Amino acid sequence: MSNSQGQNKQLLYNVNGLPQTLLLNPGANIDFDGHKGIPFFSGIHFAIGSSGVTAYDVFEDSPNINQRITNTMRRLTHKDYFTLHQQLEIFSLGWKWGRDKYISTGIYQEADAFSYFPKDPAILAREGNNDYIGVPFDFSHVSFTGEVLTVYHIGLNRKMDDRITVGARLKLYSGIFNVESVNNTGTFLTINTPDGPNYYRHFANDVDIRVNTSGFASLQDNNTTVQEATKDLIGRAFFGGNVGVGVDMGGTYKVRDNIVISGSVQDLGLMWQRDDVENYTYKGSYQTDGLEPLFPELGPDGKAIPYWDIFEDDIDRNLVDETLQESYVTWRPFKMNAAVEFIFGETFIPCDYRVETNRKHHSKLGVHLFGIKRPKDVKYALTTYYDRKFNSNFRMKVSYTLDDYSYTNVGLLLSTRFKSFNFYLAADNLIGYFNLAKSNYQSLQLGFQFILNK
């Protein structure tokens, strides 16, 4: 399953009847006066994906699974990746302030994991170096991030005039878990040396690998009870661990009555990882011709020379692994949105076409560009969509998303309202639901809430 855009919620972007659109663009146009989310149910989002491989590639109905795994690993590149994203709204509330301002606030829990495929280290671990003489294995292919955190936020949306709406959101992050390993360097190389002391010579050049973690070390303590660990995890969700701060900013501009452009940036923020931190490092350079003697000579004391122990000590002096407790800073995955909409299908509310302010439109055609910063590059997705409001109680949005790996991602959003009670359901890659094993990406979003209009 695949999609770098695990955090891309294109089906909710610019849906002016749902409060969740303010989490994507705090400067979005909205058409409600207040909202109250049902705790833990107002916003549920889950997405999983991987580029370049599906479950079917590995587990298809054929006898040789080892060969399928080998073929898949060889086909993937170090630019392929795996992603998992989950978000749960714990609390959500909003209200209109005066004639032109809207305040929205809430709490949500978020988990995000992203990893590039570590091709060279994976091939080395699975196949060894026998078939790769003279080919360097690059440790920079190891690059991954993961985090679980709680986000407390408050945002202001202001309609400046009939054409311009702007907004901003302040976020406070409370970290639960974090792991990252980025900017690693070094290579491992084996060459033929027929005239040397051994037939092969091995080089570990400028190896510098680091894995930072927070929130894990204390859980490895065998003296910690389940009750103590649970209490600790709950405390971290309420600023009892690592903290951070970030902002969202966005705006909407009506070029003409039927053309609207909008854009936003999300999670311009960072976290200070200082509590319950452990770092694992492996650094150095080394070259060896291996162990020559099969029948070691005797030393002066009459005992066999401990060639293997000497070899291990030599490696440990040159390739040093350490466990540290050093603070570090992590940046949130920065996201951006940009869209242009063409609006049509004019209606009149109430039924008086002579009143200009009562004119509204019920259909939109739009194009949406999404980007998210990952450790090595920015991942993009381009979406076209049709958004139709059939009446005040039912709305539908159909999307088609194009990215690096999927050409068939059709999504659907349904939103319905009974009086002030609202339910919405959104799913990406509908075709993939017919055969999940062959799907590169799936996501699902749903929510229950009360949306208020005066």
Short mmCIF file of C-alpha atoms in Angstrom, two decimals:
data_model
loop_
_atom_site.label_atom_id
_atom_site.label_comp_id
_atom_site.label_asym_id
_atom_site.label_seq_id
_atom_site.Cartn_x
_atom_site.Cartn_y
_atom_site.Cartn_z
CA MET A 1 0.00 0.00 0.00
CA SER A 2 1.44 3.30 -0.94
CA ASN A 3 1.26 6.96 -0.61
CA SER A 4 3.74 9.52 0.57
CA GLN A 5 0.70 11.64 1.06
CA GLY A 6 -0.45 9.81 4.20
CA GLN A 7 -1.19 13.24 5.66
CA ASN A 8 -2.89 14.54 2.51
CA LYS A 9 -6.56 15.12 3.31
CA GLN A 10 -7.55 16.48 -0.08
CA LEU A 11 -11.16 15.33 0.33
CA LEU A 12 -11.60 17.65 3.33
CA TYR A 13 -9.68 20.62 1.92
CA ASN A 14 -11.94 23.58 1.01
CA VAL A 15 -15.12 21.83 2.17
CA ASN A 16 -16.64 24.95 3.70
CA GLY A 17 -19.37 23.07 5.55
CA LEU A 18 -16.99 21.01 7.72
CA PRO A 19 -14.90 22.34 10.64
CA GLN A 20 -12.07 19.94 9.70
CA THR A 21 -11.22 22.16 6.73
CA LEU A 22 -9.92 24.75 9.22
CA LEU A 23 -7.26 22.24 10.35
CA LEU A 24 -5.99 22.17 6.76
CA ASN A 25 -6.38 25.89 6.03
CA PRO A 26 -7.10 28.22 8.97
CA GLY A 27 -8.00 30.88 6.41
CA ALA A 28 -10.64 28.82 4.61
CA ASN A 29 -14.08 30.14 3.75
CA ILE A 30 -16.69 28.56 6.02
CA ASP A 31 -20.48 28.76 6.11
CA PHE A 32 -21.33 27.81 9.72
CA ASP A 33 -21.50 29.74 13.00
CA GLY A 34 -20.28 27.13 15.46
CA HIS A 35 -19.36 23.49 15.94
CA LYS A 36 -19.07 20.95 18.75
CA GLY A 37 -17.31 17.69 18.11
CA ILE A 38 -18.32 14.46 19.79
CA PRO A 39 -15.21 13.62 21.87
CA PHE A 40 -12.98 11.00 20.21
CA PHE A 41 -15.38 10.68 17.26
CA SER A 42 -15.39 14.06 15.51
CA GLY A 43 -12.32 13.26 13.42
CA ILE A 44 -10.81 9.84 12.78
CA HIS A 45 -8.17 9.42 10.10
CA PHE A 46 -6.03 6.44 9.11
CA ALA A 47 -3.74 5.99 6.10
CA ILE A 48 -1.15 3.38 5.17
CA GLY A 49 1.02 3.06 2.11
CA SER A 50 4.24 2.07 0.39
CA SER A 51 5.62 3.05 -2.99
CA GLY A 52 6.83 0.37 -5.35
CA VAL A 53 5.49 -2.70 -3.58
CA THR A 54 2.17 -4.24 -2.51
CA ALA A 55 1.36 -7.15 -0.24
CA TYR A 56 0.53 -9.20 -3.34
CA ASP A 57 4.09 -8.79 -4.64
CA VAL A 58 5.36 -10.75 -1.64
CA PHE A 59 2.45 -13.04 -0.73
CA GLU A 60 1.04 -13.99 -4.14
CA ASP A 61 0.03 -17.60 -4.63
CA SER A 62 3.32 -19.20 -5.65
CA PRO A 63 5.58 -21.62 -3.77
CA ASN A 64 8.87 -19.68 -3.59
CA ILE A 65 8.29 -16.77 -1.21
CA ASN A 66 12.03 -16.30 -0.64
CA GLN A 67 12.59 -15.61 -4.32
CA ARG A 68 9.66 -13.16 -4.38
CA ILE A 69 11.17 -11.28 -1.44
CA THR A 70 14.56 -11.17 -3.18
CA ASN A 71 13.03 -9.98 -6.46
CA THR A 72 11.04 -7.28 -4.66
CA MET A 73 14.07 -6.02 -2.75
CA ARG A 74 16.11 -5.84 -5.95
CA ARG A 75 13.34 -3.98 -7.78
CA LEU A 76 12.83 -1.35 -5.08
CA THR A 77 15.11 1.68 -4.95
CA HIS A 78 16.36 3.75 -2.02
CA LYS A 79 13.83 6.41 -3.05
CA ASP A 80 10.87 4.11 -2.38
CA TYR A 81 9.24 4.52 0.99
CA PHE A 82 6.69 3.30 3.52
CA THR A 83 4.31 5.46 5.49
CA LEU A 84 1.71 5.16 8.22
CA HIS A 85 -0.43 8.00 9.55
CA GLN A 86 -3.18 8.13 12.15
CA GLN A 87 -5.05 11.05 13.70
CA LEU A 88 -7.80 11.18 16.32
CA GLU A 89 -9.67 14.30 17.38
CA ILE A 90 -10.12 14.15 21.15
CA PHE A 91 -11.88 17.49 21.54
CA SER A 92 -13.14 20.00 18.99
CA LEU A 93 -15.02 23.27 19.47
CA GLY A 94 -15.62 26.46 17.51
CA TRP A 95 -17.74 29.59 17.61
CA LYS A 96 -18.27 32.80 15.69
CA TRP A 97 -16.85 35.96 17.27
CA GLY A 98 -18.49 39.09 16.05
CA ARG A 99 -19.47 39.39 12.42
CA ASP A 100 -16.21 38.44 10.73
CA LYS A 101 -14.18 36.18 13.04
CA TYR A 102 -14.32 32.50 13.94
CA ILE A 103 -12.44 30.82 16.80
CA SER A 104 -11.68 27.10 16.64
CA THR A 105 -9.85 25.06 19.23
CA GLY A 106 -9.28 21.46 20.17
CA ILE A 107 -6.99 18.57 20.97
CA TYR A 108 -5.96 15.72 18.73
CA GLN A 109 -3.60 12.77 18.96
CA GLU A 110 -1.38 11.99 15.98
CA ALA A 111 0.99 9.21 14.95
CA ASP A 112 3.21 9.40 11.89
CA ALA A 113 5.87 6.99 10.62
CA PHE A 114 7.92 7.33 7.45
CA SER A 115 10.85 5.29 6.16
CA TYR A 116 12.76 5.16 2.91
CA PHE A 117 13.61 1.65 1.78
CA PRO A 118 17.19 0.99 3.03
CA LYS A 119 18.13 -0.84 -0.15
CA ASP A 120 21.88 -1.29 0.20
CA PRO A 121 21.88 -2.36 3.88
CA ALA A 122 18.88 -4.64 3.22
CA ILE A 123 20.59 -6.34 0.27
CA LEU A 124 23.82 -6.71 2.27
CA ALA A 125 21.97 -8.27 5.21
CA ARG A 126 19.94 -10.67 3.05
CA GLU A 127 22.33 -11.65 0.25
CA GLY A 128 25.76 -10.79 1.60
CA ASN A 129 28.49 -9.28 -0.54
CA ASN A 130 29.55 -12.29 -2.63
CA ASP A 131 27.71 -11.08 -5.75
CA TYR A 132 28.61 -7.43 -5.19
CA ILE A 133 32.41 -7.35 -5.34
CA GLY A 134 33.50 -3.82 -6.19
CA VAL A 135 30.01 -2.43 -5.48
CA PRO A 136 29.77 -0.09 -2.45
CA PHE A 137 26.88 -0.44 -0.03
CA ASP A 138 25.63 3.02 0.97
CA PHE A 139 24.47 3.50 4.57
CA SER A 140 22.82 6.83 3.72
CA HIS A 141 19.90 4.71 2.49
CA VAL A 142 18.94 4.30 6.16
CA SER A 143 16.54 7.18 6.79
CA PHE A 144 13.36 7.06 8.86
CA THR A 145 11.25 9.05 11.30
CA GLY A 146 8.40 8.22 13.64
CA GLU A 147 6.44 10.06 16.30
CA VAL A 148 3.38 9.88 18.51
CA LEU A 149 2.19 13.12 20.07
CA THR A 150 -0.77 15.13 21.31
CA VAL A 151 -1.53 18.51 19.75
CA TYR A 152 -3.32 21.37 21.54
CA HIS A 153 -4.41 24.12 19.18
CA ILE A 154 -6.39 27.33 18.82
CA GLY A 155 -7.04 29.17 15.59
CA LEU A 156 -8.51 32.44 14.36
CA ASN A 157 -10.29 32.79 11.03
CA ARG A 158 -11.10 36.33 9.89
CA LYS A 159 -13.04 37.50 6.87
CA MET A 160 -11.30 40.73 5.91
CA ASP A 161 -13.84 41.69 3.25
CA ASP A 162 -16.00 40.03 0.60
CA ARG A 163 -12.91 38.73 -1.20
CA ILE A 164 -10.21 37.96 1.38
CA THR A 165 -10.22 35.55 4.32
CA VAL A 166 -7.10 34.87 6.39
CA GLY A 167 -6.33 32.69 9.37
CA ALA A 168 -3.68 31.29 11.68
CA ARG A 169 -3.46 28.51 14.23
CA LEU A 170 -1.14 28.14 17.21
CA LYS A 171 -0.16 24.60 18.16
CA LEU A 172 1.46 23.20 21.28
CA TYR A 173 2.94 19.72 20.92
CA SER A 174 3.23 17.19 23.72
CA GLY A 175 5.46 14.30 22.69
CA ILE A 176 4.82 10.68 23.65
CA PHE A 177 7.32 8.81 21.45
CA ASN A 178 9.88 9.87 18.88
CA VAL A 179 12.47 8.06 16.79
CA GLU A 180 14.59 9.32 13.93
CA SER A 181 17.64 8.30 11.95
CA VAL A 182 18.53 10.79 9.22
CA ASN A 183 21.65 12.15 7.49
CA ASN A 184 23.56 8.90 7.92
CA THR A 185 26.79 8.44 5.93
CA GLY A 186 29.34 5.78 5.08
CA THR A 187 29.91 2.85 2.74
CA PHE A 188 30.97 -0.77 2.91
CA LEU A 189 33.03 -2.09 -0.03
CA THR A 190 34.68 -5.40 -0.88
CA ILE A 191 37.32 -5.68 -3.63
CA ASN A 192 39.46 -8.47 -5.06
CA THR A 193 43.10 -8.46 -3.93
CA PRO A 194 44.66 -11.59 -5.49
CA ASP A 195 48.16 -10.38 -4.60
CA GLY A 196 47.25 -9.43 -1.04
CA PRO A 197 47.40 -11.45 2.17
CA ASN A 198 43.84 -12.62 1.42
CA TYR A 199 41.78 -12.75 -1.75
CA TYR A 200 39.40 -10.02 -0.56
CA ARG A 201 39.83 -6.69 1.15
CA HIS A 202 36.90 -5.04 2.97
CA PHE A 203 36.50 -1.31 3.58
CA ALA A 204 34.15 0.49 5.98
CA ASN A 205 34.58 4.13 4.99
CA ASP A 206 33.45 7.16 7.02
CA VAL A 207 30.59 5.32 8.72
CA ASP A 208 28.41 7.65 10.79
CA ILE A 209 25.03 6.19 11.77
CA ARG A 210 22.86 7.66 14.51
CA VAL A 211 19.44 6.71 15.85
CA ASN A 212 17.76 9.18 18.22
CA THR A 213 14.89 8.08 20.45
CA SER A 214 12.73 9.62 23.14
CA GLY A 215 10.06 7.98 25.25
CA PHE A 216 11.33 4.41 24.84
CA ALA A 217 14.18 4.03 27.33
CA SER A 218 12.05 4.14 30.48
CA LEU A 219 9.72 1.45 29.11
CA GLN A 220 12.65 -0.98 28.88
CA ASP A 221 13.15 -0.88 32.63
CA ASN A 222 12.23 -4.34 33.93
CA ASN A 223 11.30 -2.83 37.29
CA THR A 224 8.56 -0.65 35.75
CA THR A 225 5.04 -2.01 36.27
CA VAL A 226 2.25 -1.80 33.70
CA GLN A 227 0.43 0.71 35.91
CA GLU A 228 3.51 2.93 36.16
CA ALA A 229 4.12 2.77 32.41
CA THR A 230 0.48 3.65 31.70
CA LYS A 231 0.59 6.59 34.09
CA ASP A 232 3.79 7.80 32.43
CA LEU A 233 2.29 7.62 28.93
CA ILE A 234 -0.82 9.52 30.01
CA GLY A 235 1.37 12.17 31.63
CA ARG A 236 3.33 12.68 28.42
CA ALA A 237 0.10 13.43 26.55
CA PHE A 238 -0.45 16.36 28.95
CA PHE A 239 2.96 18.08 28.64
CA GLY A 240 4.62 15.63 31.00
CA GLY A 241 7.37 14.81 28.51
CA ASN A 242 8.86 16.55 25.50
CA VAL A 243 7.21 19.69 24.17
CA GLY A 244 7.16 21.85 21.07
CA VAL A 245 5.39 24.68 19.31
CA GLY A 246 4.17 25.29 15.78
CA VAL A 247 1.83 27.36 13.63
CA ASP A 248 -0.48 26.96 10.64
CA MET A 249 -1.23 29.87 8.32
CA GLY A 250 -3.53 30.22 5.36
CA GLY A 251 -5.82 32.36 3.30
CA THR A 252 -8.49 32.46 0.61
CA TYR A 253 -8.93 35.05 -2.13
CA LYS A 254 -11.98 35.42 -4.35
CA VAL A 255 -10.57 36.51 -7.72
CA ARG A 256 -14.06 36.75 -9.16
CA ASP A 257 -17.43 35.51 -7.99
CA ASN A 258 -16.77 32.17 -9.66
CA ILE A 259 -12.97 31.82 -9.20
CA VAL A 260 -11.36 31.30 -5.78
CA ILE A 261 -7.73 30.58 -4.91
CA SER A 262 -6.49 29.40 -1.52
CA GLY A 263 -3.34 28.21 0.16
CA SER A 264 -1.93 27.20 3.52
CA VAL A 265 1.12 25.93 5.36
CA GLN A 266 0.78 23.48 8.25
CA ASP A 267 3.02 22.49 11.11
CA LEU A 268 5.73 25.09 10.85
CA GLY A 269 7.08 23.86 14.14
CA LEU A 270 9.65 21.94 16.13
CA MET A 271 9.97 19.83 19.24
CA TRP A 272 12.67 19.72 21.89
CA GLN A 273 13.44 16.09 22.74
CA ARG A 274 14.98 16.29 26.21
CA ASP A 275 13.14 13.78 28.39
CA ASP A 276 13.73 10.01 28.39
CA VAL A 277 16.24 10.33 25.53
CA GLU A 278 18.64 7.69 24.20
CA ASN A 279 20.90 7.92 21.15
CA TYR A 280 22.64 5.01 19.47
CA THR A 281 25.70 5.81 17.33
CA TYR A 282 28.10 3.79 15.19
CA LYS A 283 31.09 5.66 13.76
CA GLY A 284 34.49 5.12 12.21
CA SER A 285 36.49 3.72 9.31
CA TYR A 286 38.21 0.35 8.98
CA GLN A 287 39.75 -1.96 6.43
CA THR A 288 40.65 -5.61 6.76
CA ASP A 289 41.84 -8.57 4.74
CA GLY A 290 40.02 -10.93 7.06
CA LEU A 291 41.50 -13.78 9.08
CA GLU A 292 44.32 -15.63 7.34
CA PRO A 293 45.29 -18.63 9.50
CA LEU A 294 43.08 -21.70 9.64
CA PHE A 295 45.43 -23.45 12.05
CA PRO A 296 46.82 -20.72 14.32
CA GLU A 297 50.34 -20.93 15.59
CA LEU A 298 51.08 -21.13 19.28
CA GLY A 299 52.05 -18.07 21.23
CA PRO A 300 55.02 -17.78 23.61
CA ASP A 301 52.90 -19.21 26.41
CA GLY A 302 52.14 -22.29 24.36
CA LYS A 303 48.49 -21.36 23.86
CA ALA A 304 46.75 -20.74 20.55
CA ILE A 305 46.85 -17.12 19.44
CA PRO A 306 43.31 -15.64 19.88
CA TYR A 307 43.06 -14.30 16.34
CA TRP A 308 39.31 -13.80 16.53
CA ASP A 309 39.45 -11.83 19.79
CA ILE A 310 42.23 -9.65 18.40
CA PHE A 311 40.19 -9.07 15.25
CA GLU A 312 37.09 -8.07 17.26
CA ASP A 313 39.10 -5.70 19.44
CA ASP A 314 40.60 -4.09 16.35
CA ILE A 315 37.13 -3.52 14.88
CA ASP A 316 35.83 -2.09 18.15
CA ARG A 317 38.69 0.41 18.30
CA ASN A 318 37.97 1.69 14.79
CA LEU A 319 34.20 1.28 14.51
CA VAL A 320 32.82 2.59 17.78
CA ASP A 321 29.25 2.05 18.94
CA GLU A 322 27.92 4.15 21.82
CA THR A 323 24.70 4.69 23.71
CA LEU A 324 24.24 8.31 24.75
CA GLN A 325 21.65 10.52 26.45
CA GLU A 326 21.87 13.70 24.36
CA SER A 327 18.98 16.09 23.73
CA TYR A 328 18.00 16.76 20.15
CA VAL A 329 15.54 18.86 18.14
CA THR A 330 13.05 17.50 15.62
CA TRP A 331 11.05 19.42 13.03
CA ARG A 332 7.45 18.55 12.34
CA PRO A 333 6.68 17.33 8.80
CA PHE A 334 6.00 20.68 7.12
CA LYS A 335 2.99 20.60 4.78
CA MET A 336 1.61 22.98 2.16
CA ASN A 337 -1.65 23.26 0.24
CA ALA A 338 -2.62 25.35 -2.78
CA ALA A 339 -5.86 25.24 -4.73
CA VAL A 340 -7.92 27.02 -7.35
CA GLU A 341 -11.68 26.52 -7.64
CA PHE A 342 -14.18 27.29 -10.37
CA ILE A 343 -17.66 27.78 -8.93
CA PHE A 344 -20.92 27.37 -10.82
CA GLY A 345 -24.56 26.32 -10.43
CA GLU A 346 -26.14 29.41 -8.87
CA THR A 347 -29.08 29.07 -6.47
CA PHE A 348 -31.02 31.56 -4.37
CA ILE A 349 -31.65 31.34 -0.63
CA PRO A 350 -34.41 32.11 0.09
CA CYS A 351 -36.19 31.97 -3.25
CA ASP A 352 -35.71 35.60 -4.19
CA TYR A 353 -33.36 36.06 -7.11
CA ARG A 354 -33.54 39.85 -6.73
CA VAL A 355 -31.50 39.79 -3.50
CA GLU A 356 -27.82 39.72 -4.51
CA THR A 357 -26.55 38.58 -1.09
CA ASN A 358 -28.77 35.51 -1.21
CA ARG A 359 -27.10 34.14 -4.29
CA LYS A 360 -25.08 30.99 -3.63
CA HIS A 361 -23.41 28.31 -5.74
CA HIS A 362 -23.73 24.59 -5.24
CA SER A 363 -20.98 23.13 -7.48
CA LYS A 364 -17.20 23.47 -7.64
CA LEU A 365 -14.46 22.18 -9.89
CA GLY A 366 -11.01 22.46 -8.36
CA VAL A 367 -7.32 21.61 -8.54
CA HIS A 368 -5.37 21.03 -5.32
CA LEU A 369 -1.60 20.70 -4.89
CA PHE A 370 -0.28 19.13 -1.68
CA GLY A 371 3.32 18.82 -0.52
CA ILE A 372 4.97 17.42 2.59
CA LYS A 373 8.62 17.67 3.68
CA ARG A 374 10.28 14.35 4.32
CA PRO A 375 13.91 13.75 5.42
CA LYS A 376 15.41 13.71 1.90
CA ASP A 377 12.90 15.55 -0.28
CA VAL A 378 9.40 16.94 -0.63
CA LYS A 379 6.59 14.59 -1.70
CA TYR A 380 3.81 16.02 -3.85
CA ALA A 381 0.29 15.05 -4.88
CA LEU A 382 -1.97 16.75 -7.42
CA THR A 383 -5.74 16.39 -7.09
CA THR A 384 -8.64 17.42 -9.27
CA TYR A 385 -12.10 17.32 -7.75
CA TYR A 386 -15.80 17.97 -8.18
CA ASP A 387 -17.64 19.21 -5.08
CA ARG A 388 -21.43 19.44 -5.09
CA LYS A 389 -23.82 20.57 -2.39
CA PHE A 390 -27.16 19.00 -3.29
CA ASN A 391 -29.03 20.78 -0.50
CA SER A 392 -28.38 22.08 3.00
CA ASN A 393 -28.22 18.53 4.35
CA PHE A 394 -26.20 16.54 1.82
CA ARG A 395 -22.88 17.10 0.10
CA MET A 396 -20.60 14.98 -2.07
CA LYS A 397 -17.03 15.43 -3.29
CA VAL A 398 -15.29 13.22 -5.86
CA SER A 399 -11.53 13.46 -6.37
CA TYR A 400 -8.80 12.05 -8.59
CA THR A 401 -5.27 12.20 -7.20
CA LEU A 402 -2.04 11.79 -9.13
CA ASP A 403 1.27 11.13 -7.39
CA ASP A 404 4.55 9.27 -7.91
CA TYR A 405 3.05 5.80 -7.86
CA SER A 406 -0.71 5.80 -8.33
CA TYR A 407 -2.70 6.58 -11.47
CA THR A 408 -6.05 5.24 -10.25
CA ASN A 409 -6.65 7.04 -6.95
CA VAL A 410 -10.32 8.04 -7.01
CA GLY A 411 -11.71 9.31 -3.70
CA LEU A 412 -15.17 10.08 -2.39
CA LEU A 413 -16.49 12.27 0.44
CA LEU A 414 -20.07 12.10 1.68
CA SER A 415 -21.34 14.58 4.27
CA THR A 416 -24.86 14.60 5.62
CA ARG A 417 -26.66 16.61 8.26
CA PHE A 418 -29.79 16.00 10.30
CA LYS A 419 -30.71 19.31 11.90
CA SER A 420 -27.39 20.25 13.53
CA PHE A 421 -25.94 16.72 13.68
CA ASN A 422 -23.34 16.01 11.01
CA PHE A 423 -21.68 12.82 9.83
CA TYR A 424 -19.02 12.63 7.15
CA LEU A 425 -17.14 9.74 5.55
CA ALA A 426 -14.21 10.05 3.15
CA ALA A 427 -12.17 7.32 1.47
CA ASP A 428 -9.25 7.46 -0.94
CA ASN A 429 -8.36 4.97 -3.67
CA LEU A 430 -11.80 3.37 -3.90
CA ILE A 431 -10.62 0.90 -6.54
CA GLY A 432 -8.08 -0.45 -4.07
CA TYR A 433 -10.83 -1.64 -1.72
CA PHE A 434 -11.78 -4.33 -4.26
CA ASN A 435 -8.36 -5.97 -3.74
CA LEU A 436 -6.45 -4.59 -0.77
CA ALA A 437 -3.51 -6.93 -1.37
CA LYS A 438 -2.77 -5.22 -4.69
CA SER A 439 -3.36 -1.70 -3.40
CA ASN A 440 -0.48 0.69 -2.83
CA TYR A 441 -2.43 3.06 -0.62
CA GLN A 442 -5.61 3.30 1.41
CA SER A 443 -6.98 6.00 3.69
CA LEU A 444 -10.22 6.46 5.59
CA GLN A 445 -11.65 9.50 7.39
CA LEU A 446 -14.90 9.88 9.30
CA GLY A 447 -16.45 12.04 11.98
CA PHE A 448 -19.54 12.85 14.05
CA GLN A 449 -20.22 16.39 15.26
CA PHE A 450 -22.74 19.17 15.70
CA ILE A 451 -22.55 22.07 13.24
CA LEU A 452 -24.49 25.17 14.23
CA ASN A 453 -26.09 27.88 12.11
CA LYS A 454 -27.96 30.88 13.46
#
